[in-house]
mmCIF file of N, CA and C in Angstrom:
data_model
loop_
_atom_site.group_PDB
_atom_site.id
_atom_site.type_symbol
_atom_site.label_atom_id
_atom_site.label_comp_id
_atom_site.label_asym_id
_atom_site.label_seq_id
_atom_site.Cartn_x
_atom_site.Cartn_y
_atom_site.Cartn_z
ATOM 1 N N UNK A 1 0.848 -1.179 0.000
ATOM 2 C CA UNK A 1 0.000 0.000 0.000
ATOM 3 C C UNK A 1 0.895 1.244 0.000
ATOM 4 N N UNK A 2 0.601 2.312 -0.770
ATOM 5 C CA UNK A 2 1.449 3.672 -0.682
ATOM 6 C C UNK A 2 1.175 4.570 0.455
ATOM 7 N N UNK A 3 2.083 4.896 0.554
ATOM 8 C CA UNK A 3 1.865 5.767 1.602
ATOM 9 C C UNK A 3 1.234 6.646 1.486
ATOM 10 N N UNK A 4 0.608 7.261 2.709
ATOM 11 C CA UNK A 4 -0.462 8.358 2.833
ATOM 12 C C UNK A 4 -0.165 9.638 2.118
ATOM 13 N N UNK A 5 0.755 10.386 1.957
ATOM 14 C CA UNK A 5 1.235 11.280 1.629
ATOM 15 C C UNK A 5 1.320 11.476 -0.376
ATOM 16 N N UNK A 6 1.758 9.677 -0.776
ATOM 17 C CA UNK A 6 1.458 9.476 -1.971
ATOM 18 C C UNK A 6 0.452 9.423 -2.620
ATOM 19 N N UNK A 7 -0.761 9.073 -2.215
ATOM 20 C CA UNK A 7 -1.949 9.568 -1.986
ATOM 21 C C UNK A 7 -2.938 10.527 -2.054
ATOM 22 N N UNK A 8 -2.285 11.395 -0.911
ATOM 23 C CA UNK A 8 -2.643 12.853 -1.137
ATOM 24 C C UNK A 8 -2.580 13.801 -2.202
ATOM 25 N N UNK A 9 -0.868 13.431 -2.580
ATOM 26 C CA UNK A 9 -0.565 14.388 -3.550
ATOM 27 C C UNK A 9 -1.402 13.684 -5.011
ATOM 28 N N UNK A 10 -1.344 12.366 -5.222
ATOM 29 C CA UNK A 10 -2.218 12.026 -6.467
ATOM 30 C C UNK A 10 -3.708 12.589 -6.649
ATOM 31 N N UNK A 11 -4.266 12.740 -5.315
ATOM 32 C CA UNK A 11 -5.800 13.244 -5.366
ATOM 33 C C UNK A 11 -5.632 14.685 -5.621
ATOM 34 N N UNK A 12 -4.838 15.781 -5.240
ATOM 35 C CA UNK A 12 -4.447 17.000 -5.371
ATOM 36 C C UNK A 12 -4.560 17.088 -6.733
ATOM 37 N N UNK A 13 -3.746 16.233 -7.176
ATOM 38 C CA UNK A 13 -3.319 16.456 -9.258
ATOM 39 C C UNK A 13 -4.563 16.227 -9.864
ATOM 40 N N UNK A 14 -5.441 15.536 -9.500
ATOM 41 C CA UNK A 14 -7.087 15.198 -9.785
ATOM 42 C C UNK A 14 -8.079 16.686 -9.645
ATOM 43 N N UNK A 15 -7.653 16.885 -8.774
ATOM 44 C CA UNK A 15 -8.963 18.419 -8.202
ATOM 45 C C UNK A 15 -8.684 19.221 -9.576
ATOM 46 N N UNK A 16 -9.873 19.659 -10.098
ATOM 47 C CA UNK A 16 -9.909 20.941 -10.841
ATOM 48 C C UNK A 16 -9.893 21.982 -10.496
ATOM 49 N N UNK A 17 -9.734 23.266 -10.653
ATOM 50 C CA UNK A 17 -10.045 24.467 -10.005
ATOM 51 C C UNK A 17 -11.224 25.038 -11.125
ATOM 52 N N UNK A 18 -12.637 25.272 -10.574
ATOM 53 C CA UNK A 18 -13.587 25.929 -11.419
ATOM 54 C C UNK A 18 -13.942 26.987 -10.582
ATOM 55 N N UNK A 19 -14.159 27.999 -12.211
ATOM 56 C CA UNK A 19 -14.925 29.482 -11.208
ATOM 57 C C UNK A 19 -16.058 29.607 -12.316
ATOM 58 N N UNK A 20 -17.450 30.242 -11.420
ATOM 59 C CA UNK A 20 -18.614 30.170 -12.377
ATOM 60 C C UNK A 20 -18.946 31.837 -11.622
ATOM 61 N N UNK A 21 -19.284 32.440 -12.472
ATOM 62 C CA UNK A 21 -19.870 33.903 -11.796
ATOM 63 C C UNK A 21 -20.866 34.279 -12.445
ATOM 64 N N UNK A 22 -22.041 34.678 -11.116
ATOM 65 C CA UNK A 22 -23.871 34.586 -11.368
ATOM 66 C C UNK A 22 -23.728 36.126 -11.155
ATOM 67 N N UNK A 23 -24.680 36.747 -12.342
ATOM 68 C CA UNK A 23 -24.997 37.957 -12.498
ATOM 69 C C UNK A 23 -26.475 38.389 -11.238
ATOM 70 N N UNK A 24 -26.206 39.550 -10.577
ATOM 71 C CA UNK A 24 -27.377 39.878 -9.786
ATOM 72 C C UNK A 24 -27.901 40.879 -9.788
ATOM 73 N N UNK A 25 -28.868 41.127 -11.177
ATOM 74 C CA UNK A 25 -29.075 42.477 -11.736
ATOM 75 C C UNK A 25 -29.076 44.061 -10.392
ATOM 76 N N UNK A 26 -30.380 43.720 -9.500
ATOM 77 C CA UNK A 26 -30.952 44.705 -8.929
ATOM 78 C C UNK A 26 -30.077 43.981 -7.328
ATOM 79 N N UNK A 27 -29.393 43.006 -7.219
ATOM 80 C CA UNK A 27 -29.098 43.117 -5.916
ATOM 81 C C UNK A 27 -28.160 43.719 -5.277
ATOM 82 N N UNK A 28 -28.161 44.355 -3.676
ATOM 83 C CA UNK A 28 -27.513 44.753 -2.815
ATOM 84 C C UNK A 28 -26.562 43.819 -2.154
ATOM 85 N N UNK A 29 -24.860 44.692 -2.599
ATOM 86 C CA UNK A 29 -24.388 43.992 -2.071
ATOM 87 C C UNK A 29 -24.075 43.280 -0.736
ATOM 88 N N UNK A 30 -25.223 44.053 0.334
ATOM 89 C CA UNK A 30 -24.867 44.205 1.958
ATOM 90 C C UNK A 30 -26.276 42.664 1.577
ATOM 91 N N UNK A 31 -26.912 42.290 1.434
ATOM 92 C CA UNK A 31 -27.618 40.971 0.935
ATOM 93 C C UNK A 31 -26.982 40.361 0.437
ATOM 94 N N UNK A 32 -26.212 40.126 -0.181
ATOM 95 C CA UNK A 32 -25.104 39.218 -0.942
ATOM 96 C C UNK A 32 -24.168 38.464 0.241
ATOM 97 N N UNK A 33 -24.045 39.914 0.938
ATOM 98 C CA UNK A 33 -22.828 39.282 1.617
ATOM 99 C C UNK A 33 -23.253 38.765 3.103
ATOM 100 N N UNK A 34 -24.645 38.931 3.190
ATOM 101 C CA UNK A 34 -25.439 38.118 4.325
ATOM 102 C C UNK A 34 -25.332 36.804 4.392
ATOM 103 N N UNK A 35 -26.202 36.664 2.970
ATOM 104 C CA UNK A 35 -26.118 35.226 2.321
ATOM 105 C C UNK A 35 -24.989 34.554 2.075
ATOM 106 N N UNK A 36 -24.315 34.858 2.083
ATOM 107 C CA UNK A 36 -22.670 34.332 1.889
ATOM 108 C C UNK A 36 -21.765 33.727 3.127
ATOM 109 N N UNK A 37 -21.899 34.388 4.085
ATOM 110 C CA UNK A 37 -20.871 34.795 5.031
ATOM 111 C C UNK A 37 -21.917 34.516 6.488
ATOM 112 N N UNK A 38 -22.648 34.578 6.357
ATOM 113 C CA UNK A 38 -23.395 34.616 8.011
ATOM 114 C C UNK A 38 -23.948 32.952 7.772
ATOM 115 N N UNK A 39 -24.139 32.410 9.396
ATOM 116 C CA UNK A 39 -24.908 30.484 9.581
ATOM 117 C C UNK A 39 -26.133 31.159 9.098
ATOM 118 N N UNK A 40 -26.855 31.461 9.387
ATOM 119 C CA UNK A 40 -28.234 32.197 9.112
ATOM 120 C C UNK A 40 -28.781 32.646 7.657
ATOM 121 N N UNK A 41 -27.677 33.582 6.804
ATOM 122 C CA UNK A 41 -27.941 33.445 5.808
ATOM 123 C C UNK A 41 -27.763 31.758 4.724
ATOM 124 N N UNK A 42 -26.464 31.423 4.960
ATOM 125 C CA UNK A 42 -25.724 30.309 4.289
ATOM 126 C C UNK A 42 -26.916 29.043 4.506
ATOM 127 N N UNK A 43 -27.726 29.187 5.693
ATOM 128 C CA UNK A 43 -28.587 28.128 6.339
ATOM 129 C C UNK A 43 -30.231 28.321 4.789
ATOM 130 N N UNK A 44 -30.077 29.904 4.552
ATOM 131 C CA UNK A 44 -31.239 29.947 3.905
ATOM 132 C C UNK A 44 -31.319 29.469 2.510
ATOM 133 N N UNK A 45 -29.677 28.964 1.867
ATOM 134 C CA UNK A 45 -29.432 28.572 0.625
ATOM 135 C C UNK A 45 -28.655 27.279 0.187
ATOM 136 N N UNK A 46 -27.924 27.016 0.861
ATOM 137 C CA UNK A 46 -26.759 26.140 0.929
ATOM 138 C C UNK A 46 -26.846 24.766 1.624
ATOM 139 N N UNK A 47 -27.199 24.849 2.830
ATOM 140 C CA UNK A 47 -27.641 23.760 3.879
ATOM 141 C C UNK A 47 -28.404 23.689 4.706
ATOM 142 N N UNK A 48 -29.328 22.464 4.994
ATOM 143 C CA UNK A 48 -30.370 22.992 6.089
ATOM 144 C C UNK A 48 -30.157 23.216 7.062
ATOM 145 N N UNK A 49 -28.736 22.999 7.490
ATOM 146 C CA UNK A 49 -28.256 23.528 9.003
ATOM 147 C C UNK A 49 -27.077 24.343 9.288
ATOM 148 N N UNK A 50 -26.807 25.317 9.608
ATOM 149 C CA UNK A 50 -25.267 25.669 9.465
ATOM 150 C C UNK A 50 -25.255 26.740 10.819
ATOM 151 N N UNK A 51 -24.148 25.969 11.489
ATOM 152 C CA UNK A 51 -23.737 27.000 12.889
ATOM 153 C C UNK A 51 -22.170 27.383 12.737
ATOM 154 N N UNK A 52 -22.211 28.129 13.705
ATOM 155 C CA UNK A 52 -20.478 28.890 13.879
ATOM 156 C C UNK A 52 -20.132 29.084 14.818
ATOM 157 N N UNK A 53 -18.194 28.108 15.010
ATOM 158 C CA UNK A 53 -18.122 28.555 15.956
ATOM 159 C C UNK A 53 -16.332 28.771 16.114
ATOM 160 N N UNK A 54 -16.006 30.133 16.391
ATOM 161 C CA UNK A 54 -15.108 30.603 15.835
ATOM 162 C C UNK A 54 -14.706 30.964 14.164
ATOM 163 N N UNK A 55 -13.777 30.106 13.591
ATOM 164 C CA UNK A 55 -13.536 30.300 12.185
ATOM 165 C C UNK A 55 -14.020 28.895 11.737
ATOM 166 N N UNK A 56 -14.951 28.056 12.544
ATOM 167 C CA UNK A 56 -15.357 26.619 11.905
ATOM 168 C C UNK A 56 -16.902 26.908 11.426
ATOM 169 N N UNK A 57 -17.239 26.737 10.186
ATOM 170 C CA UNK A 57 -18.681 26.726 10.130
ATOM 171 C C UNK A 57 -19.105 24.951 9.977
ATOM 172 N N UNK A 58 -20.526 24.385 10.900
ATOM 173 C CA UNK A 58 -20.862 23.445 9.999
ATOM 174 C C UNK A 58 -21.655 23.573 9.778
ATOM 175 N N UNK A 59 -21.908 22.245 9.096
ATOM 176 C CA UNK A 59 -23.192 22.138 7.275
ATOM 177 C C UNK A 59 -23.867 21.404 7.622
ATOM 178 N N UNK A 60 -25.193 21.098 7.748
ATOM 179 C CA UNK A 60 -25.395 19.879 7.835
ATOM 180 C C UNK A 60 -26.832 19.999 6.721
ATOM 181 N N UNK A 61 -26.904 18.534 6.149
ATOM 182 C CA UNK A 61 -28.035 18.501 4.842
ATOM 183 C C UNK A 61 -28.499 17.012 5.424
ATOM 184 N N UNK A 62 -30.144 17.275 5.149
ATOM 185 C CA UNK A 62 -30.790 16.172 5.809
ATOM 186 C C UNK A 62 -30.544 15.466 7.554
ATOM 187 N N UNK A 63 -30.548 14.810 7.568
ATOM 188 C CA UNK A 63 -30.350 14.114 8.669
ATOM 189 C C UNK A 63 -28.651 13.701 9.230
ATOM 190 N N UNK A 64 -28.530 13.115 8.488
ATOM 191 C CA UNK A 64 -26.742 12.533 8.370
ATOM 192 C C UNK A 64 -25.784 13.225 7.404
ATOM 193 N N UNK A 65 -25.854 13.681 6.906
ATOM 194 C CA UNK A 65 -24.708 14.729 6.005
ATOM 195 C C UNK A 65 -23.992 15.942 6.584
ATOM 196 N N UNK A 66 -23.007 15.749 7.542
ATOM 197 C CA UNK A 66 -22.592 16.479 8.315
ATOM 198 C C UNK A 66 -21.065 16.981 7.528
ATOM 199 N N UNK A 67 -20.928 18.381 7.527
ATOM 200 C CA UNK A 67 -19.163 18.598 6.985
ATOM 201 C C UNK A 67 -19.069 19.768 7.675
ATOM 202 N N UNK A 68 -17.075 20.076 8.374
ATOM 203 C CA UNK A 68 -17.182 21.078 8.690
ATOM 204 C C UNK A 68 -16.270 21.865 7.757
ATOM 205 N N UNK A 69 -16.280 23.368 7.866
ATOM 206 C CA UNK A 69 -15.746 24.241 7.114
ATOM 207 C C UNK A 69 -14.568 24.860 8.003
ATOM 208 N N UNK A 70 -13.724 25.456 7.428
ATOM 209 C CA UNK A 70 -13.065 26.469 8.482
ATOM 210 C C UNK A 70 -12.550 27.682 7.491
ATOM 211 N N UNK A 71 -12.641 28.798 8.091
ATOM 212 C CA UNK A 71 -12.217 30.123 7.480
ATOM 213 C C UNK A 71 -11.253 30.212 6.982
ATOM 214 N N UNK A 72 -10.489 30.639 5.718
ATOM 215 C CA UNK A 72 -9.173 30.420 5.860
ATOM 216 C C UNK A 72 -8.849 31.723 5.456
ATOM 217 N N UNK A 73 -9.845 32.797 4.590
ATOM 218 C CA UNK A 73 -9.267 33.998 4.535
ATOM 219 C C UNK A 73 -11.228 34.836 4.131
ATOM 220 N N UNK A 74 -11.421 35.832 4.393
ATOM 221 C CA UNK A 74 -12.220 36.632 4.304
ATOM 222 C C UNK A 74 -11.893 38.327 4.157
ATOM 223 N N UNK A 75 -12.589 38.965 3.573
ATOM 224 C CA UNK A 75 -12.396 40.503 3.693
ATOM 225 C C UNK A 75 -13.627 40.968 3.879
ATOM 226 N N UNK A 76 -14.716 41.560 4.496
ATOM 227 C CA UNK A 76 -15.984 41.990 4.458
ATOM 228 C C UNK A 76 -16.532 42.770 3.873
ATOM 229 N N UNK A 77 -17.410 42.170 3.154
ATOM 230 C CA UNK A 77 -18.825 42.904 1.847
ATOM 231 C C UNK A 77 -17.730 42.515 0.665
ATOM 232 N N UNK A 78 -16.998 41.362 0.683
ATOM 233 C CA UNK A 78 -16.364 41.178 -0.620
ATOM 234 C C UNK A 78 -15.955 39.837 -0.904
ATOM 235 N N UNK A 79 -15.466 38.953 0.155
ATOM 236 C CA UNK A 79 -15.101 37.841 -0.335
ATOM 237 C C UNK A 79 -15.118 36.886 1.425
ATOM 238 N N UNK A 80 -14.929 35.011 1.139
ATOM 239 C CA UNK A 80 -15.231 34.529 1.961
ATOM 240 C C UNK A 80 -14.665 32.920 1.514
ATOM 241 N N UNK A 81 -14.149 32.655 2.102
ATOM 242 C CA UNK A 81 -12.712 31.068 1.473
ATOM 243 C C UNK A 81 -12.961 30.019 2.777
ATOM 244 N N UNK A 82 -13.470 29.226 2.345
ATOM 245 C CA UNK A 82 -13.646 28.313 3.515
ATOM 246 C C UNK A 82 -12.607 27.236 2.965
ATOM 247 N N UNK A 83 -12.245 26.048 3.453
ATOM 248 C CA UNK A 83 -11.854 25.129 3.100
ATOM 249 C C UNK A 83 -12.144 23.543 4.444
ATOM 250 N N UNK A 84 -12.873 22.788 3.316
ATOM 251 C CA UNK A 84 -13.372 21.888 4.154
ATOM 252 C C UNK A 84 -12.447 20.711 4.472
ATOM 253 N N UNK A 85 -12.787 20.850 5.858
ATOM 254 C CA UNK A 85 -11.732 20.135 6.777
ATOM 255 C C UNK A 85 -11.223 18.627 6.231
ATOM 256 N N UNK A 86 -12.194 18.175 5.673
ATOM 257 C CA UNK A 86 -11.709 16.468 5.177
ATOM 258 C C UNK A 86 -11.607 16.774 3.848
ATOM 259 N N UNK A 87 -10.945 17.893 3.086
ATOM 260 C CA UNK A 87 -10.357 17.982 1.770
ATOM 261 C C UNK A 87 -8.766 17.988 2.075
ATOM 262 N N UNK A 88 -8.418 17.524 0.771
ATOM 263 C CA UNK A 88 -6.943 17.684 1.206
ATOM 264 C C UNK A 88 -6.642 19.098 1.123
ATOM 265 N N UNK A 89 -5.310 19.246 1.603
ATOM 266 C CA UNK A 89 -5.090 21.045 1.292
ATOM 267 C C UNK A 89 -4.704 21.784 0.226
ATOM 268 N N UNK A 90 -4.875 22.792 0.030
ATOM 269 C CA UNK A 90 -4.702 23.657 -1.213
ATOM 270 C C UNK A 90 -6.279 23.670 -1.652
ATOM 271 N N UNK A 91 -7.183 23.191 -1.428
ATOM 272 C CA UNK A 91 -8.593 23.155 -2.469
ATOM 273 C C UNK A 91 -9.050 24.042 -1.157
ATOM 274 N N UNK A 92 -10.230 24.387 -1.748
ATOM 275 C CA UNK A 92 -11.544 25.725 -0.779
ATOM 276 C C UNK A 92 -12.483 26.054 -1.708
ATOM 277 N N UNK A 93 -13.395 26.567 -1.368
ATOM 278 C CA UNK A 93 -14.582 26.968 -2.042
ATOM 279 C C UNK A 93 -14.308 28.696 -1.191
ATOM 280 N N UNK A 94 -14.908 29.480 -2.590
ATOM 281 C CA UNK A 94 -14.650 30.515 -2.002
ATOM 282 C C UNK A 94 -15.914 31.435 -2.883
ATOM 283 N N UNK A 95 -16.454 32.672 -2.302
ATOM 284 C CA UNK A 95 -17.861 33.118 -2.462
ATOM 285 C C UNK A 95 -17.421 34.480 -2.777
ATOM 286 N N UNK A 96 -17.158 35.431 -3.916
ATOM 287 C CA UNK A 96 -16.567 36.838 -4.108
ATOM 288 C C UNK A 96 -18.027 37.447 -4.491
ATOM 289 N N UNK A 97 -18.039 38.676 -3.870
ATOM 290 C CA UNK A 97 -19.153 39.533 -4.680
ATOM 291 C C UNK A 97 -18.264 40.746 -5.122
ATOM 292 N N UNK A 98 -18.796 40.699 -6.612
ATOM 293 C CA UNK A 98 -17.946 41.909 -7.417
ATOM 294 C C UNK A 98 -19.205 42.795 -7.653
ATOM 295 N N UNK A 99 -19.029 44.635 -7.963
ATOM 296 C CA UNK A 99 -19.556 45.123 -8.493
ATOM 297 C C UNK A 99 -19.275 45.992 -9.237
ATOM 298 N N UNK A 100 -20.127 46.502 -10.389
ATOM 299 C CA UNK A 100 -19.517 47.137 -11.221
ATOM 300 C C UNK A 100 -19.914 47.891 -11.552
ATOM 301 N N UNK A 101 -19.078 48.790 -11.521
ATOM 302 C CA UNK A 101 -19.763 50.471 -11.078
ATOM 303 C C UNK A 101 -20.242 51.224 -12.654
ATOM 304 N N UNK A 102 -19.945 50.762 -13.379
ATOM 305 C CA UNK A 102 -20.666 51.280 -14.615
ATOM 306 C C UNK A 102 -22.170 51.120 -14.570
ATOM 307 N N UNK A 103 -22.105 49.335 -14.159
ATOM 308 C CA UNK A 103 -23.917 49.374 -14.406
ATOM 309 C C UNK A 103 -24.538 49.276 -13.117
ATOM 310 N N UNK A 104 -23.768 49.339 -12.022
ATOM 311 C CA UNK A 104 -24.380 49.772 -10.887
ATOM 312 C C UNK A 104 -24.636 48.126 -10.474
ATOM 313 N N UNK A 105 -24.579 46.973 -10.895
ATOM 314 C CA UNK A 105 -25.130 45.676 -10.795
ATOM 315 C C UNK A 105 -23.633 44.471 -9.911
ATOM 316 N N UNK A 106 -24.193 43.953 -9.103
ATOM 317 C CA UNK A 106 -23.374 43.055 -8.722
ATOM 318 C C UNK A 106 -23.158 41.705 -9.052
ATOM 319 N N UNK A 107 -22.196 40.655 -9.170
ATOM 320 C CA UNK A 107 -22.333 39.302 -9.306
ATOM 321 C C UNK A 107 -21.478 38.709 -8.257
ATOM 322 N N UNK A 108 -21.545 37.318 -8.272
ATOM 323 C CA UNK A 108 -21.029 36.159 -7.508
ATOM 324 C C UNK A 108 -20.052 35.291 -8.266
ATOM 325 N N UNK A 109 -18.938 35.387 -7.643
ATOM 326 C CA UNK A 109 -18.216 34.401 -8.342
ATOM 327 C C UNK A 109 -17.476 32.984 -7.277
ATOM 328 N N UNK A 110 -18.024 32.068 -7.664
ATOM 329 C CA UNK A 110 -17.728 30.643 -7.009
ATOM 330 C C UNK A 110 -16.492 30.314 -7.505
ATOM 331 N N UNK A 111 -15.676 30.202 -6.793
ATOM 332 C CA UNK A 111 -14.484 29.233 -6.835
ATOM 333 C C UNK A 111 -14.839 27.631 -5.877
ATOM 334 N N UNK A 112 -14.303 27.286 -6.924
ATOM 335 C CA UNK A 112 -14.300 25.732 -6.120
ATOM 336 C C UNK A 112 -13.545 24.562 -6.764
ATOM 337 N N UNK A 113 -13.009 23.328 -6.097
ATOM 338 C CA UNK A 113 -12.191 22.472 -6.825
ATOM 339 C C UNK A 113 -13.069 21.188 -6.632
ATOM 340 N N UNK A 114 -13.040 20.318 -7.730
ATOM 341 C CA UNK A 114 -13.726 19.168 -8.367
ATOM 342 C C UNK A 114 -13.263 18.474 -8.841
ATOM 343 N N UNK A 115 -13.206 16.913 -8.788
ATOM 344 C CA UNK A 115 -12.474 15.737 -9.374
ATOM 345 C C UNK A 115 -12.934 15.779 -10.784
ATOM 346 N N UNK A 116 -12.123 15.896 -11.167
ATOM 347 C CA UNK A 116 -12.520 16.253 -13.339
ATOM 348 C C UNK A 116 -13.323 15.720 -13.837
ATOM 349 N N UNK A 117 -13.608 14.633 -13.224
ATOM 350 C CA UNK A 117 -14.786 13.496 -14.094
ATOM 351 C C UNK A 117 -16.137 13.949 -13.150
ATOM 352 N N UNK A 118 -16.107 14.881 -12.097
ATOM 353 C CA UNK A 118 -17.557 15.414 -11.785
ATOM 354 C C UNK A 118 -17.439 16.782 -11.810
ATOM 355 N N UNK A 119 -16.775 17.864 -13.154
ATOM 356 C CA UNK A 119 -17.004 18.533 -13.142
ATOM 357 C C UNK A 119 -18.469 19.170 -13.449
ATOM 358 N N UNK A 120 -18.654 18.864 -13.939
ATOM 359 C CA UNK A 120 -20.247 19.218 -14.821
ATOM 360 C C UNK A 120 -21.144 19.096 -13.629
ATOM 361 N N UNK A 121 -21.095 17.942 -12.648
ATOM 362 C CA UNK A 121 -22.044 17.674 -11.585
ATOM 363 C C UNK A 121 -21.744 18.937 -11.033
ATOM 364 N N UNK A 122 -20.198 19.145 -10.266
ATOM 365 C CA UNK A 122 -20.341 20.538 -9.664
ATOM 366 C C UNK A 122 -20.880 21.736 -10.018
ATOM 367 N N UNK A 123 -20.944 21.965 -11.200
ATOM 368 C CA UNK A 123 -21.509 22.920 -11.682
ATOM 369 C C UNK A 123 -22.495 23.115 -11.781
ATOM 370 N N UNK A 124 -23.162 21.738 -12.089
ATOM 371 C CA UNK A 124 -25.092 22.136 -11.726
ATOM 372 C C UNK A 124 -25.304 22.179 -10.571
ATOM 373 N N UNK A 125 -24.344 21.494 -9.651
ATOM 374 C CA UNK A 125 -25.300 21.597 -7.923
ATOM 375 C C UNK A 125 -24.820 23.269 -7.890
ATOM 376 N N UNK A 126 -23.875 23.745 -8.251
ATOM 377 C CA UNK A 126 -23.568 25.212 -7.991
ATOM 378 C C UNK A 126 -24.737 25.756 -8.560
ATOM 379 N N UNK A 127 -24.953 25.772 -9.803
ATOM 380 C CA UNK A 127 -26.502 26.910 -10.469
ATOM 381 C C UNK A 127 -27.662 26.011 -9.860
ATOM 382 N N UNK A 128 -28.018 25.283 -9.342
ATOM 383 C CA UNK A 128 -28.864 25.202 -8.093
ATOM 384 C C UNK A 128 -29.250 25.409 -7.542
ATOM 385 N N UNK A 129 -28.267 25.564 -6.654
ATOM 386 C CA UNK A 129 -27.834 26.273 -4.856
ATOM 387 C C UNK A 129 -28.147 27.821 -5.040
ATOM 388 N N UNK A 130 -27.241 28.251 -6.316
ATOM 389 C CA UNK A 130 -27.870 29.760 -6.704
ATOM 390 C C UNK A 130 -28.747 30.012 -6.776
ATOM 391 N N UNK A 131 -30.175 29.522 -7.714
ATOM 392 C CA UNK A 131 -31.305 29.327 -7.937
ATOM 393 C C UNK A 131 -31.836 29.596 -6.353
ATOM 394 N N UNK A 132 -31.868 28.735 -5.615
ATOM 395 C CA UNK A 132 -32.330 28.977 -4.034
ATOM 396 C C UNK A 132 -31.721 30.168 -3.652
ATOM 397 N N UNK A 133 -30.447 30.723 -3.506
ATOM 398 C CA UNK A 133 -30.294 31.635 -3.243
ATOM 399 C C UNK A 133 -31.022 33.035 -4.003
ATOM 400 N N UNK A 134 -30.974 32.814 -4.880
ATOM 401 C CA UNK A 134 -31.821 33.945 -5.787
ATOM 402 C C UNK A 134 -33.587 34.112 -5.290
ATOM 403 N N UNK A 135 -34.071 32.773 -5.274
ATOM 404 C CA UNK A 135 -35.353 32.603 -4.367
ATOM 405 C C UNK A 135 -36.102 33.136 -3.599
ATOM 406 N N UNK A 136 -34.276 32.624 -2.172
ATOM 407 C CA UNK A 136 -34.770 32.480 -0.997
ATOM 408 C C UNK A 136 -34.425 34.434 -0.676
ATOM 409 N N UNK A 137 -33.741 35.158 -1.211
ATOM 410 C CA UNK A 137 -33.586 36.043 -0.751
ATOM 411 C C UNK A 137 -34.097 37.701 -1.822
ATOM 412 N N UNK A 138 -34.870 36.861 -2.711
ATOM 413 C CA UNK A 138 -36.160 37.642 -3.717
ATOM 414 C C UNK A 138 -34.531 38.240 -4.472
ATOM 415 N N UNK A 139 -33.798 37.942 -4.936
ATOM 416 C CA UNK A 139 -32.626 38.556 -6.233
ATOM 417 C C UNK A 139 -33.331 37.663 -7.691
#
């Protein structure tokens, strides 16, 4: 058996890095960054359960689907990098709100890393999750 470390680094070379960015015609970015960044908002789009405590957020979906998150870099009303604890390192999901001052309109841009052969899956559970977010918070 290889060692753990050999391992790691083979699953690393596997992860993709994808970024998808959702246009939010009329939304405010101080709503954006509710939904993003707070258990409360993240709870209204993302997972049916999500608490905080310190820089750990967890997730929880359904009954048994438990993961935790931890902070690894944030700036406020702009961006938010979690990286989940049972990923190997270097991968994170990360939540940017850009705006652009010409048309006055903000978007979302998802970073996230995916085993290549489920890229496409990630990407629809991402325009999904958006979908609810767009929903749940009238954008």
């Amino acid at each position: 058996m290889p060692p753990v470390t050999a391992i790691a680094k083979f699953q690393t070379m596997t992860k993709k890095k994808i970024q998808i960015e959702y246009p939010f015609h009329s939304a405010s970015g101080n709503i954006l960054w509710i939904a993003i960044s707070t258990p409360s908002g993240l709870q209204r789009w993302f997972a049916d359960n999500v608490s905080k405590s310190d820089k750990i957020y967890t997730f929880t979906w359904g009954k048994t689907e438990v993961r935790t998150a931890e902070i690894i870099n944030t700036r406020s009303e702009s961006f938010i990098r979690f990286h989940w604890t049972d990923e190997e390192p270097k991968t994170y999901f990360e939540l940017k709100i850009h705006f652009n001052e010409l048309t006055n309109e903000h978007s979302l841009e998802i970073t996230d890393f995916t085993d290549e052969d489920e890229e496409e899956d990630a990407i629809n559970l991402w325009n999904s999750q958006i979908e609810v977010l767009r929903r749940s918070f009238g954008l």
